[in-house]
mmCIF file of C-alpha atoms in Angstrom:
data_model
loop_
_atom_site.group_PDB
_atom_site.id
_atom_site.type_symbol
_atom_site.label_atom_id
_atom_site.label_comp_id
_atom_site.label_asym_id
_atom_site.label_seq_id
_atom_site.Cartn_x
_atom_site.Cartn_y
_atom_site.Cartn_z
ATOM 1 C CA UNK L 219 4.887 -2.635 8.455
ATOM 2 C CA UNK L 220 4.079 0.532 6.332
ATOM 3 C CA UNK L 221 2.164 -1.447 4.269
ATOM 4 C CA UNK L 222 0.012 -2.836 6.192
ATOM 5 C CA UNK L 223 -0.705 0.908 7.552
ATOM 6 C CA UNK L 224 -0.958 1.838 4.376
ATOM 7 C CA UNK L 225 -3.933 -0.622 4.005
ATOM 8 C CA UNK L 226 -5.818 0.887 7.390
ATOM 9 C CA UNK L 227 -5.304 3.936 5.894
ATOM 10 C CA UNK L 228 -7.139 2.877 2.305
ATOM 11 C CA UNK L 229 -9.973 1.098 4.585
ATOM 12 C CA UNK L 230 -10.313 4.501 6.786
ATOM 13 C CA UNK L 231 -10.762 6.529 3.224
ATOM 14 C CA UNK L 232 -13.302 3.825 1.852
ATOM 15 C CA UNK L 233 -14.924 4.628 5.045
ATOM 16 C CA UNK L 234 -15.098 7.998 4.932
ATOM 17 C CA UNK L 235 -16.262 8.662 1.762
ATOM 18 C CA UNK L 236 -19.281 6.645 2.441
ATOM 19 C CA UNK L 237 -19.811 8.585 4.855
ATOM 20 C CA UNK L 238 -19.466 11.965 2.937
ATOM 21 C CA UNK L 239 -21.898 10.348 0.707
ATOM 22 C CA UNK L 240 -24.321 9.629 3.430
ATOM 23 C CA UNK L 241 -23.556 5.907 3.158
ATOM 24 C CA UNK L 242 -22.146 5.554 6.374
ATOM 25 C CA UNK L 243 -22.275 6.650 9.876
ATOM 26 C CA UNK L 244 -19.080 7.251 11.797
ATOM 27 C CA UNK L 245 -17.579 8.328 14.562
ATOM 28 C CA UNK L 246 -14.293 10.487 14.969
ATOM 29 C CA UNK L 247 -12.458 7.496 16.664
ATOM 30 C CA UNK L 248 -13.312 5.487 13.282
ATOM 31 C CA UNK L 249 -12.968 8.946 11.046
ATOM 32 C CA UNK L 250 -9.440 8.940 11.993
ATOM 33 C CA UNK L 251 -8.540 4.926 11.801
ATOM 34 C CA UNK L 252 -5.315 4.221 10.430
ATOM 35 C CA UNK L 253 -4.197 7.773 11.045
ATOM 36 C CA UNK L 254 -3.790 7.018 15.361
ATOM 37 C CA UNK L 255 -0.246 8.079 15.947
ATOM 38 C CA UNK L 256 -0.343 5.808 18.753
ATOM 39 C CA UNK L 257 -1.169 2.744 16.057
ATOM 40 C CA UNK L 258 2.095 3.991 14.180
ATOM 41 C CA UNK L 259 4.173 3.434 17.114
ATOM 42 C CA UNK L 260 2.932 0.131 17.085
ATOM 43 C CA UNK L 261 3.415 -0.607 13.681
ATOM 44 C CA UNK L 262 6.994 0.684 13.834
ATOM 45 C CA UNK L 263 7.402 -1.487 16.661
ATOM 46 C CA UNK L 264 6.013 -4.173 14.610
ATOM 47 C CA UNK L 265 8.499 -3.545 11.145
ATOM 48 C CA UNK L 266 11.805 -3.153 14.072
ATOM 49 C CA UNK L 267 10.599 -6.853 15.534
ATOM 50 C CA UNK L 268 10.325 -8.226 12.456
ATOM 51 C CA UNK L 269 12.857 -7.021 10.545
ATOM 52 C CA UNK L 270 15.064 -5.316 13.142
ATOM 53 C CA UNK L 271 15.793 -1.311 13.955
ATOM 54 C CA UNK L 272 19.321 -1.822 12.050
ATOM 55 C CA UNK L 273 17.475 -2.556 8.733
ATOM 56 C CA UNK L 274 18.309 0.050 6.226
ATOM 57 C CA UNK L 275 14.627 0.314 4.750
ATOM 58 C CA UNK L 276 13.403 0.291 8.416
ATOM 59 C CA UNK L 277 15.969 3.193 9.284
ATOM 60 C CA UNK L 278 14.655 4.836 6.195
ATOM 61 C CA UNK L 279 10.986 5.044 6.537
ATOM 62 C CA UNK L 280 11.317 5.833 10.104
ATOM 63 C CA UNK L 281 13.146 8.897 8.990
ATOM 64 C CA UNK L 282 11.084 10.067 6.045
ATOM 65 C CA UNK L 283 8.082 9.501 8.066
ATOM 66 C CA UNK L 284 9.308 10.866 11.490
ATOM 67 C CA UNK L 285 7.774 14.221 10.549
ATOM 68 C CA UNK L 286 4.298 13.483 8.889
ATOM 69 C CA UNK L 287 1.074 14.285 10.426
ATOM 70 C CA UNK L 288 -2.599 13.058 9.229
ATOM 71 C CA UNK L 289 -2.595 15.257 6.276
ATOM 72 C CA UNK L 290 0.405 13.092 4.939
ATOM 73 C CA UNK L 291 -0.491 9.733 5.945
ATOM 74 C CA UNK L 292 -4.374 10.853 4.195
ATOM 75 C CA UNK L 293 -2.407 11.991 1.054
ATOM 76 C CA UNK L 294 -0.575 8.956 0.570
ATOM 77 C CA UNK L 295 -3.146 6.577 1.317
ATOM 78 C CA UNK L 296 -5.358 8.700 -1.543
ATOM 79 C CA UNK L 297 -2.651 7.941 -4.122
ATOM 80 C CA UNK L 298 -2.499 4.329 -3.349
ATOM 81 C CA UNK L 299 -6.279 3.907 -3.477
ATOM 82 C CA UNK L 300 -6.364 6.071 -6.790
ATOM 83 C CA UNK L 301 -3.270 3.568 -8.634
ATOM 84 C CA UNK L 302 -5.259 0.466 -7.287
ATOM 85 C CA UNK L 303 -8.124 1.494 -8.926
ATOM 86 C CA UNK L 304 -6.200 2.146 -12.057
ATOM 87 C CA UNK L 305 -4.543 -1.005 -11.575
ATOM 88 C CA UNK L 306 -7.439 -3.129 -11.357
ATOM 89 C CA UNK L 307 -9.323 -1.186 -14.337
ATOM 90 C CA UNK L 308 -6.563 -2.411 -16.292
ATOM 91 C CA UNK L 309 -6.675 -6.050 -14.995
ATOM 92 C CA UNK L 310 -9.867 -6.080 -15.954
ATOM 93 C CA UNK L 311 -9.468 -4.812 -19.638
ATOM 94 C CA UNK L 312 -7.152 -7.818 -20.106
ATOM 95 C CA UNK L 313 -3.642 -6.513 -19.681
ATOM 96 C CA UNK L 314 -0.880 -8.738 -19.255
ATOM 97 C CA UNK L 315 1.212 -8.102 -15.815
ATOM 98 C CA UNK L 316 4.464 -7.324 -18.092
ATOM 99 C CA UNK L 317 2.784 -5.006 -20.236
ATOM 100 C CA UNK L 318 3.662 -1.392 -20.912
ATOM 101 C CA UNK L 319 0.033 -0.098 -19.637
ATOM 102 C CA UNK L 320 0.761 -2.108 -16.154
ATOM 103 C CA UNK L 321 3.989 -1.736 -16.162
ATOM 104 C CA UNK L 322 3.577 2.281 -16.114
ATOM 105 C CA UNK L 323 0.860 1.850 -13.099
ATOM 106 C CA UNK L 324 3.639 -0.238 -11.136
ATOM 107 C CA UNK L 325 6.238 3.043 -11.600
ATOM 108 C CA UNK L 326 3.684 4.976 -9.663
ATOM 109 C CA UNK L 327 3.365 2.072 -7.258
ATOM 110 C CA UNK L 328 7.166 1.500 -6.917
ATOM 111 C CA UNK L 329 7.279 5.473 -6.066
ATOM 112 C CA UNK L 330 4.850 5.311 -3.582
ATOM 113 C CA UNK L 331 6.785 3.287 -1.779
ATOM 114 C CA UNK L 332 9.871 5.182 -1.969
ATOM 115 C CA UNK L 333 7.757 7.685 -0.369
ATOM 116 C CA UNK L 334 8.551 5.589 2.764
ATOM 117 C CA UNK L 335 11.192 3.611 2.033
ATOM 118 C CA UNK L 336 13.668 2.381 -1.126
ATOM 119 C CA UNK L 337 12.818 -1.049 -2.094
ATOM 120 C CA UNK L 338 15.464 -3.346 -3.357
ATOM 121 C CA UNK L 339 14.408 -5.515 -6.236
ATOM 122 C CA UNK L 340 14.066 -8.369 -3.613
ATOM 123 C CA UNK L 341 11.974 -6.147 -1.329
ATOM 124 C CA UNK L 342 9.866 -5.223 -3.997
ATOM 125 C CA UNK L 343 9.083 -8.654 -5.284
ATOM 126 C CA UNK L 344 8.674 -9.878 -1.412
ATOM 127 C CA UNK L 345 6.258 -6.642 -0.860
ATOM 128 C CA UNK L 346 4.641 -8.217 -4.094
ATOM 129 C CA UNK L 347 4.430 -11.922 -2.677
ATOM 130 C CA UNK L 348 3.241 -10.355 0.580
ATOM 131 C CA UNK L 349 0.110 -9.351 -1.359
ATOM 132 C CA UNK L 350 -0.797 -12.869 -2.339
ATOM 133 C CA UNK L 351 0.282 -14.499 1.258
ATOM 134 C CA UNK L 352 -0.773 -12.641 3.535
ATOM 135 C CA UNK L 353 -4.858 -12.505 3.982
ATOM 136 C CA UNK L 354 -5.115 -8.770 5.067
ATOM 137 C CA UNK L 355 -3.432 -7.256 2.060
ATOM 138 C CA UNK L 356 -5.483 -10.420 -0.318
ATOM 139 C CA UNK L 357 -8.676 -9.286 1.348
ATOM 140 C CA UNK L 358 -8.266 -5.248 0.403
ATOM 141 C CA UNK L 359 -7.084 -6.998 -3.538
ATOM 142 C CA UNK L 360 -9.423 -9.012 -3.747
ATOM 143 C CA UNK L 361 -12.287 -5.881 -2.660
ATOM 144 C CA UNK L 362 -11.456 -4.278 -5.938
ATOM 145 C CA UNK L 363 -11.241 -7.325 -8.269
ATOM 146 C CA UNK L 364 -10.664 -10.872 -7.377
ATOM 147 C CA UNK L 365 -7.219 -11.941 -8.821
ATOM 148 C CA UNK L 366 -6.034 -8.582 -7.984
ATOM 149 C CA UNK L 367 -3.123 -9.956 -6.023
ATOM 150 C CA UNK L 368 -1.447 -12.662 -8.134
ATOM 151 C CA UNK L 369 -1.802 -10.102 -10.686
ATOM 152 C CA UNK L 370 0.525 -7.117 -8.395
ATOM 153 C CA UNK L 371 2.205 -9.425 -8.047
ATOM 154 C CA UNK L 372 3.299 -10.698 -11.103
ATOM 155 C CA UNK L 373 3.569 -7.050 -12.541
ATOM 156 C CA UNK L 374 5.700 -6.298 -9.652
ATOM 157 C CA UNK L 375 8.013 -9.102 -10.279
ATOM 158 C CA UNK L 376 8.289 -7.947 -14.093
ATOM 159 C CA UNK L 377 8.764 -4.310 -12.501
ATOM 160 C CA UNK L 378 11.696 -5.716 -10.705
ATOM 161 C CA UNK L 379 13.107 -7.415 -13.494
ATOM 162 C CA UNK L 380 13.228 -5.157 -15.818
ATOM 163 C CA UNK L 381 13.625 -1.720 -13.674
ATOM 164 C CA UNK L 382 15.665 -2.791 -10.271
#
């Protein structure tokens, strides 16, 4: 699922910086986690299982995708990292999922994702559940500020509400 790549690819930049920083020791092979062109065949594979190669969104980010290289997988992974930041900063100040501070952050998050795909307002509030459920996506969340993914996800849902 792009997501889920998406979340490598956050990991991989975590990564990296520490090692800019001196932090961190890597190695190319881990340098370039989450970028492996041979893990996004696998992860397409995974999306066309689970969802199936005639799914419109899966048809879709297959094609807006088909051409990127690193570079654009790196770029998109930056902005992500860079709104979930944001995101949790204003968590932590006290704003309510529904409000127009949050709200504005989950714009930039629903555009991300048209970056790869066009979310329905069902998608979107399943990409949003999806945060909560599943422990790889709760796990990156919960990094940045426990509660993180309840609260995506109940700003996504008011997203959806009001904007799909």
């Amino acid at each position: 699922m792009e997501v889920m790549r998406i979340d490598r690819l956050m990991q991989t930049l975590a990564h990296t910086i520490e090692k800019l920083k001196g932090e961190r020791d890597m190695s190319d092979k881990e340098l370039y986690q989450g970028f492996d062109m041979e893990k996004q065949k696998e992860y397409e594979e995974e999306v066309k299982t689970r969802w199936g190669a005639d799914d419109p969104q899966v048809k879709e980010s297959l094609a807006k995708t088909a051409h990127w290289i690193k570079s654009d997988y790196a770029e998109a992974k930056q902005r992500m990292d860079d709104l979930h930041r944001r995101v949790r900063d204003v968590f932590v100040r006290g704003a309510l999922p529904d409000s127009p501070s949050t709200q504005a952050l989950i714009g930039e998050h629903y555009q991300n994702i048209v970056c790869f795909y066009t979310p329905t307002k069902e998608i979107f509030q399943g990409l949003g559940q999806m945060y909560v459920d599943d422990p790889r996506f709760r796990e990156n969340y919960d990094k940045l500020q426990v509660g993180l993914a309840e609260y995506m996800r109940d700003a996504m849902n008011a997203y959806a509400q009001r904007e799909l």
